[in-house]
Amino acid sequence: MDNTNSTELFNKAKDIIPGGVNSPVRAFKSVGLTPLFVKKARGSRITDVDGNVFIDYVGSWGPMILGHAREEVVKAVKKAAEYGTSYGAPTEKEIELAQLICDAVPSVEMVRMVSSGTEAVMSAIRLARGFTGRDKILKFEGCYHGHSDGLLVKAGSGALTTGVPDSAGVPADYARNTLTVAYNDLNELEQIFINSGNELAAVIVEPVAGNMGVVPPNVGFLKLMRELTRKYGVILIFDEVITGFRVSYGGAQGYYNIEPDLTVFGKIIGGGMPVGAYGGRKEIMGMISPSGPVYQAGTLSGNPVAMAAGIATLKILKSNNGIYEDIAAKAQLLEKAYVGTGKKYGIALSVNRVGSLLSAFFTEKPVTDYKSAVKADTKRFAAYFTGMLERGIYMAPSQFEAIFVSNAHSTEDIEITAQCLDSVFQALSCER
Ligand SMILES: *Cc1c(COP(=O)(O)O)cnc(C)c1O
């Protein structure tokens, strides 16, 4: 594979952009390669600056559920841009997208638009603190909620202790207000509520974890979380930045039939433009400025071009409910290919899937939380990733990310991917 142009651009970029990228995982560091610079994408295919074409399973890390450059979305964006790209004043489009979200997700009665998932999470946490008058929050190990200070926190030494910063620059004082327990661990969850339930403003969770690879929730885990948050007057926040409009049109809360107090969105609701949103019951959302005392604002919030892309995307998803069955069926074909090919070549593999989200971990034990996820063989992942890329399959360059199947992936795309997988796993089995 010729990657002369990508390599040249990466070298230029490294000089003026930290690490050569504007978001760390793009740098291909964990697989030891040079990132591909993208020229264009359409449907399921992405083309790099050297003219290599790949079947893309990154989908911009989630937003592109309809595939790239979907005609209706591009048209809507063009039309909106011709009317001006930003006004800093309200538009009808904001109501339209808010209505689509509220109609799809019954627990959301009011919604506030922002410009990224990080911003939405940060604002939802401030709102939960303003509403409850409490400071502490609880998160789960391996869940990602964007890069705001209070959430770049990992568990301290010993379970059930207060958090410590997971990045330079995060004050230890912030981290002290973030508690962390293991995902899917009902005992730890119950224990932390007994210890600190009355001090918690919020519990935030990815209802399907997608940032340690895909890890489905034990349904009892989400139910217990709902019960305990009600009992102790704690706001339950579902971070549906990946799962919203992905695992079903009503998100993970519709899929598992559990209603949180607040929900955070991003990715799909912007149709590939920078959008985030948070919403919930009126009594809570009414606390946000200018109606209430919790301050939150944004120059580009509800941007008309971004709203147009989101509206076009959600309208297609709404009027074609078969899309969810279709992408889940294709992801299931892919899942079968991983499981079958792993068995065929004796490659230890643990595959998790929820709808169109899946991950194949290079470990034989089931992956149910962060500790079991990090047992995966990342060296083997890097070899597999490289092999797939050389054969024209573009996956996320990390073991701990999801494979995103879109409505633009054809059955033939999946078959081609399965053939590449066979060839890559065969090569891996020879190396041992
Ligand atoms: C991507 C993501 C975020 C952060 O969204 P950005 O738009 O990247 O700031 C937050 N939560 C989850 C679950 C995510 O996957």
mmCIF file of N, CA and C and ligand atoms in Angstrom, residues 23 60-61 115-121 143-147 204-211 239-243 264-267 274-276 401 404, ligand 1:
data_model
loop_
_atom_site.group_PDB
_atom_site.id
_atom_site.type_symbol
_atom_site.label_atom_id
_atom_site.label_comp_id
_atom_site.label_asym_id
_atom_site.label_seq_id
_atom_site.Cartn_x
_atom_site.Cartn_y
_atom_site.Cartn_z
ATOM 1 N N SER A 23 -7.133 15.026 17.511
ATOM 2 C CA SER A 23 -7.720 14.156 18.530
ATOM 3 C C SER A 23 -6.811 12.923 18.603
ATOM 4 N N SER A 60 -16.470 7.989 11.350
ATOM 5 C CA SER A 60 -16.233 9.193 12.155
ATOM 6 C C SER A 60 -16.470 8.934 13.641
ATOM 7 N N TRP A 61 -16.272 7.672 14.067
ATOM 8 C CA TRP A 61 -16.419 7.251 15.469
ATOM 9 C C TRP A 61 -17.879 7.254 15.907
ATOM 10 N N SER A 115 -22.157 22.108 21.265
ATOM 11 C CA SER A 115 -21.375 21.813 20.056
ATOM 12 C C SER A 115 -20.529 20.544 20.098
ATOM 13 N N SER A 116 -20.516 19.832 21.244
ATOM 14 C CA SER A 116 -19.796 18.547 21.283
ATOM 15 C C SER A 116 -20.354 17.693 22.418
ATOM 16 N N GLY A 117 -20.013 16.423 22.379
ATOM 17 C CA GLY A 117 -20.415 15.516 23.460
ATOM 18 C C GLY A 117 -19.783 15.927 24.782
ATOM 19 N N THR A 118 -18.525 16.320 24.727
ATOM 20 C CA THR A 118 -17.819 16.762 25.939
ATOM 21 C C THR A 118 -18.576 17.896 26.618
ATOM 22 N N GLU A 119 -18.961 18.877 25.813
ATOM 23 C CA GLU A 119 -19.655 20.054 26.342
ATOM 24 C C GLU A 119 -21.017 19.663 26.924
ATOM 25 N N ALA A 120 -21.689 18.739 26.268
ATOM 26 C CA ALA A 120 -23.000 18.296 26.736
ATOM 27 C C ALA A 120 -22.880 17.590 28.086
ATOM 28 N N VAL A 121 -21.896 16.707 28.217
ATOM 29 C CA VAL A 121 -21.695 15.986 29.488
ATOM 30 C C VAL A 121 -21.352 16.967 30.600
ATOM 31 N N CYS A 143 -15.624 3.725 31.137
ATOM 32 C CA CYS A 143 -16.558 4.569 30.383
ATOM 33 C C CYS A 143 -15.879 5.904 30.078
ATOM 34 N N TYR A 144 -16.136 6.437 28.897
ATOM 35 C CA TYR A 144 -15.585 7.736 28.508
ATOM 36 C C TYR A 144 -16.730 8.720 28.368
ATOM 37 N N HIS A 145 -16.519 9.906 28.909
ATOM 38 C CA HIS A 145 -17.578 10.917 28.833
ATOM 39 C C HIS A 145 -17.026 12.247 28.344
ATOM 40 N N GLY A 146 -16.061 12.215 27.445
ATOM 41 C CA GLY A 146 -15.446 13.441 26.973
ATOM 42 C C GLY A 146 -14.311 13.839 27.893
ATOM 43 N N HIS A 147 -13.722 15.013 27.618
ATOM 44 C CA HIS A 147 -12.463 15.334 28.307
ATOM 45 C C HIS A 147 -12.573 16.465 29.319
ATOM 46 N N ILE A 204 -23.271 8.864 36.213
ATOM 47 C CA ILE A 204 -23.229 8.931 34.748
ATOM 48 C C ILE A 204 -22.701 7.615 34.197
ATOM 49 N N VAL A 205 -23.376 7.112 33.159
ATOM 50 C CA VAL A 205 -22.999 5.807 32.609
ATOM 51 C C VAL A 205 -23.232 5.783 31.100
ATOM 52 N N GLU A 206 -22.377 5.048 30.401
ATOM 53 C CA GLU A 206 -22.680 4.679 29.018
ATOM 54 C C GLU A 206 -23.563 3.440 29.118
ATOM 55 N N PRO A 207 -24.842 3.530 28.743
ATOM 56 C CA PRO A 207 -25.746 2.391 28.936
ATOM 57 C C PRO A 207 -25.324 1.154 28.138
ATOM 58 N N VAL A 208 -24.600 1.349 27.042
ATOM 59 C CA VAL A 208 -23.791 0.280 26.454
ATOM 60 C C VAL A 208 -22.395 0.890 26.387
ATOM 61 N N ALA A 209 -21.428 0.296 27.047
ATOM 62 C CA ALA A 209 -20.095 0.898 27.022
ATOM 63 C C ALA A 209 -19.523 0.753 25.614
ATOM 64 N N GLY A 210 -18.953 1.847 25.109
ATOM 65 C CA GLY A 210 -18.407 1.795 23.743
ATOM 66 C C GLY A 210 -16.977 2.283 23.664
ATOM 67 N N ASN A 211 -16.427 2.700 24.798
ATOM 68 C CA ASN A 211 -15.099 3.292 24.771
ATOM 69 C C ASN A 211 -14.041 2.465 25.489
ATOM 70 N N ASP A 239 -25.240 8.633 29.263
ATOM 71 C CA ASP A 239 -24.431 9.225 28.206
ATOM 72 C C ASP A 239 -24.691 8.415 26.941
ATOM 73 N N GLU A 240 -25.603 8.930 26.126
ATOM 74 C CA GLU A 240 -25.987 8.233 24.887
ATOM 75 C C GLU A 240 -25.340 8.896 23.669
ATOM 76 N N VAL A 241 -24.142 9.419 23.862
ATOM 77 C CA VAL A 241 -23.457 10.075 22.745
ATOM 78 C C VAL A 241 -23.208 9.065 21.612
ATOM 79 N N ILE A 242 -22.863 7.828 21.962
ATOM 80 C CA ILE A 242 -22.743 6.786 20.926
ATOM 81 C C ILE A 242 -24.077 6.073 20.708
ATOM 82 N N THR A 243 -24.748 5.688 21.800
ATOM 83 C CA THR A 243 -25.908 4.789 21.676
ATOM 84 C C THR A 243 -27.186 5.484 21.206
ATOM 85 N N VAL A 264 -27.537 12.529 27.558
ATOM 86 C CA VAL A 264 -26.584 13.307 26.778
ATOM 87 C C VAL A 264 -26.478 12.690 25.385
ATOM 88 N N PHE A 265 -26.514 13.556 24.375
ATOM 89 C CA PHE A 265 -26.406 13.109 22.986
ATOM 90 C C PHE A 265 -25.206 13.768 22.315
ATOM 91 N N GLY A 266 -24.851 13.253 21.148
ATOM 92 C CA GLY A 266 -23.788 13.833 20.334
ATOM 93 C C GLY A 266 -23.753 13.018 19.051
ATOM 94 N N LYS A 267 -22.613 12.975 18.407
ATOM 95 C CA LYS A 267 -22.392 12.103 17.255
ATOM 96 C C LYS A 267 -23.578 12.067 16.270
ATOM 97 N N PRO A 274 -20.503 19.279 14.071
ATOM 98 C CA PRO A 274 -20.238 19.328 15.522
ATOM 99 C C PRO A 274 -21.479 19.699 16.334
ATOM 100 N N VAL A 275 -22.114 18.707 16.931
ATOM 101 C CA VAL A 275 -23.308 18.923 17.750
ATOM 102 C C VAL A 275 -23.288 18.018 18.976
ATOM 103 N N GLY A 276 -23.736 18.555 20.087
ATOM 104 C CA GLY A 276 -24.043 17.759 21.264
ATOM 105 C C GLY A 276 -25.346 18.294 21.816
ATOM 106 N N GLU A 401 -12.060 0.221 20.880
ATOM 107 C CA GLU A 401 -13.045 1.048 20.182
ATOM 108 C C GLU A 401 -14.039 0.116 19.507
ATOM 109 N N PHE A 404 -18.246 0.199 13.800
ATOM 110 C CA PHE A 404 -19.560 0.802 13.528
ATOM 111 C C PHE A 404 -20.052 0.353 12.152
HETATM 112 C C1 LIG B 1 -17.523 10.580 21.832
HETATM 113 C C2 LIG B 1 -18.074 10.522 23.201
HETATM 114 C C3 LIG B 1 -18.123 11.643 24.043
HETATM 115 C C4 LIG B 1 -17.471 12.942 23.689
HETATM 116 O O1 LIG B 1 -18.023 13.547 22.589
HETATM 117 P P1 LIG B 1 -17.128 14.626 21.758
HETATM 118 O O2 LIG B 1 -18.071 15.142 20.723
HETATM 119 O O3 LIG B 1 -15.968 13.871 21.229
HETATM 120 O O4 LIG B 1 -16.714 15.663 22.732
HETATM 121 C C5 LIG B 1 -18.784 11.532 25.245
HETATM 122 N N1 LIG B 1 -19.339 10.379 25.622
HETATM 123 C C6 LIG B 1 -19.290 9.267 24.865
HETATM 124 C C7 LIG B 1 -19.960 8.020 25.325
HETATM 125 C C8 LIG B 1 -18.628 9.301 23.639
HETATM 126 O O5 LIG B 1 -18.540 8.187 22.902
#
